[in-house]
């Protein structure tokens, strides 16, 4: 069994975007109950810590830090139609990014084998100078840059299975060959990015992999995308660390989307990515919470994901075939990677 590190902290509950907002504190309350239940067996608590300005400014412009900091202590600050802050949101956002760094450091020094950051606010929509889509700082991009700057890694893979495309993460690394960004997401859908033809630019051409999934896509569709597109590219990329933007809003019960996954699907994707990490980077993998707004589905999906993270098995799906959009992505990437 792998040594699983977990980050959770009551200060994350201090981010309250307002009544009836789907990204509510109860999302973490149900995960804290899961962690306390003992169903996951032995785990290692990793202390939350705040990210510093230097770490954040590797990804974000100082003006964004100032804009988010201005919300501290204020009852309500609105950034866009979906993204608002309360008095405790700035502290929570600093802790979300810093806690991802803490988990990655713990994996690098081998005090744990793998990690899950139960953090909020989420991050993958945040761009260099813009808070959006419930996100203030791009947690996964911040930790990817930390791994490169602090630990000298040259190849970091970021896999994103949130139902919404991670426009902020793609934006951060679109011209960068050192980070492979691969996303499976409902399409067309918010935020409007993530088409099959978006494969990177300049030196980063071929290092962005988008797997657009039509509404109604199910387990077999996602497994085919992993088998025939995402994993072949990721294996050739040969990552030194695997990061996962782990949103659980592609669950069939989620109120914000129309993808038909279940708990088994998240476990299978975890098996696939742990296998990738085992093959290429001594098992180094960290998952960061992104979306997931149906509380029972979130708790059950995280449970199955973490059990798979601790005790993985080989990934060998035989069902499903690439949808036409993913097929177009495979065609666009074929000149850069061996696919098929």
Coordinates of C-alpha atoms in Angstrom, one line a residue, residues 201-322:
X201 CA 2.3 27.2 -29.9
X202 CA 5.9 27.8 -30.8
X203 CA 8.2 25.6 -28.7
X204 CA 5.1 24.2 -26.9
X205 CA 3.4 22.9 -30.1
X206 CA 2.2 19.4 -29.4
X207 CA 2.4 19.8 -25.6
X208 CA -1.2 20.7 -25.1
X209 CA -3.6 17.8 -25.5
X210 CA -7.3 18.5 -25.5
X211 CA -9.8 15.6 -25.4
X212 CA -13.2 17.3 -26.0
X213 CA -16.1 15.2 -24.8
X214 CA -19.7 15.7 -26.1
X215 CA -22.5 16.0 -23.5
X216 CA -23.6 12.5 -22.6
X217 CA -20.2 11.0 -22.9
X218 CA -19.8 8.0 -20.5
X219 CA -17.2 5.7 -18.9
X220 CA -16.3 3.9 -22.2
X221 CA -15.8 7.3 -24.0
X222 CA -13.3 8.5 -21.3
X223 CA -11.5 5.2 -21.1
X224 CA -11.0 5.3 -24.9
X225 CA -9.6 8.8 -24.7
X226 CA -7.1 7.7 -22.0
X227 CA -6.1 4.5 -23.9
X228 CA -5.8 5.9 -27.4
X229 CA -4.8 9.5 -27.0
X230 CA -3.8 10.8 -23.5
X231 CA -1.6 7.9 -22.3
X232 CA 0.3 7.4 -25.5
X233 CA 1.3 11.1 -25.6
X234 CA 2.1 11.1 -21.9
X235 CA 4.3 8.1 -22.1
X236 CA 6.3 9.6 -24.9
X237 CA 6.6 12.8 -22.9
X238 CA 8.2 10.8 -20.1
X239 CA 7.2 12.9 -17.1
X240 CA 9.3 13.4 -14.0
X241 CA 6.2 14.2 -12.0
X242 CA 2.4 13.8 -12.6
X243 CA 0.0 16.4 -11.3
X244 CA -3.8 16.0 -11.6
X245 CA -6.5 18.6 -11.6
X246 CA -9.0 16.3 -10.0
X247 CA -12.5 17.8 -10.5
X248 CA -15.4 15.5 -9.9
X249 CA -18.1 17.4 -11.7
X250 CA -18.0 14.9 -14.7
X251 CA -20.1 12.7 -12.4
X252 CA -23.5 11.9 -13.7
X253 CA -25.2 13.4 -10.6
X254 CA -23.4 16.7 -10.8
X255 CA -25.8 19.7 -11.3
X256 CA -23.4 21.8 -13.5
X257 CA -22.6 19.5 -16.4
X258 CA -23.9 16.6 -18.6
X259 CA -21.2 13.9 -18.5
X260 CA -22.2 10.4 -17.4
X261 CA -19.2 9.2 -15.3
X262 CA -19.5 7.4 -11.9
X263 CA -17.2 6.5 -9.1
X264 CA -15.7 3.6 -11.0
X265 CA -14.6 6.1 -13.8
X266 CA -12.5 8.2 -11.4
X267 CA -10.9 5.1 -9.9
X268 CA -10.0 3.8 -13.4
X269 CA -8.5 7.2 -14.4
X270 CA -6.5 7.1 -11.2
X271 CA -5.2 3.6 -12.0
X272 CA -4.1 4.9 -15.4
X273 CA -2.2 7.9 -14.0
X274 CA -0.6 6.0 -11.2
X275 CA 0.6 3.5 -13.8
X276 CA 2.0 6.3 -15.8
X277 CA 3.8 7.7 -12.8
X278 CA 5.2 4.3 -11.8
X279 CA 6.5 3.8 -15.4
X280 CA 8.2 7.1 -15.7
X281 CA 8.8 9.0 -12.4
X282 CA 9.1 6.6 -9.5
X283 CA 5.4 6.9 -8.7
X284 CA 5.4 10.6 -8.0
X285 CA 1.9 11.9 -8.3
X286 CA -0.3 14.5 -6.6
X287 CA -4.0 15.2 -7.1
X288 CA -5.5 18.6 -6.4
X289 CA -9.3 19.1 -5.9
X290 CA -11.0 21.2 -8.5
X291 CA -14.7 20.9 -9.1
X292 CA -17.5 18.6 -8.0
X293 CA -20.7 20.0 -6.6
X294 CA -23.0 17.1 -5.8
X295 CA -22.0 16.3 -2.3
X296 CA -22.6 12.6 -2.2
X297 CA -21.1 12.1 -5.6
X298 CA -18.1 14.1 -4.6
X299 CA -17.5 12.2 -1.3
X300 CA -17.9 8.8 -3.0
X301 CA -15.8 9.7 -6.0
X302 CA -13.0 11.0 -3.8
X303 CA -13.1 7.8 -1.7
X304 CA -12.7 5.6 -4.7
X305 CA -10.0 7.8 -6.2
X306 CA -8.0 7.7 -3.0
X307 CA -8.4 4.0 -2.6
X308 CA -7.1 3.5 -6.1
X309 CA -4.3 5.9 -5.4
X310 CA -3.2 3.8 -2.4
X311 CA -3.6 0.4 -4.1
X312 CA -3.6 0.7 -7.9
X313 CA -4.0 -2.0 -10.4
X314 CA -3.1 -2.2 -14.2
X315 CA -5.2 0.0 -16.5
X316 CA -6.3 -2.1 -19.5
X317 CA -9.7 -1.0 -20.9
X318 CA -10.9 -2.7 -24.0
X319 CA -14.3 -0.9 -24.6
X320 CA -15.0 2.4 -26.3
X321 CA -13.6 4.3 -29.2
X322 CA -12.4 7.9 -29.7

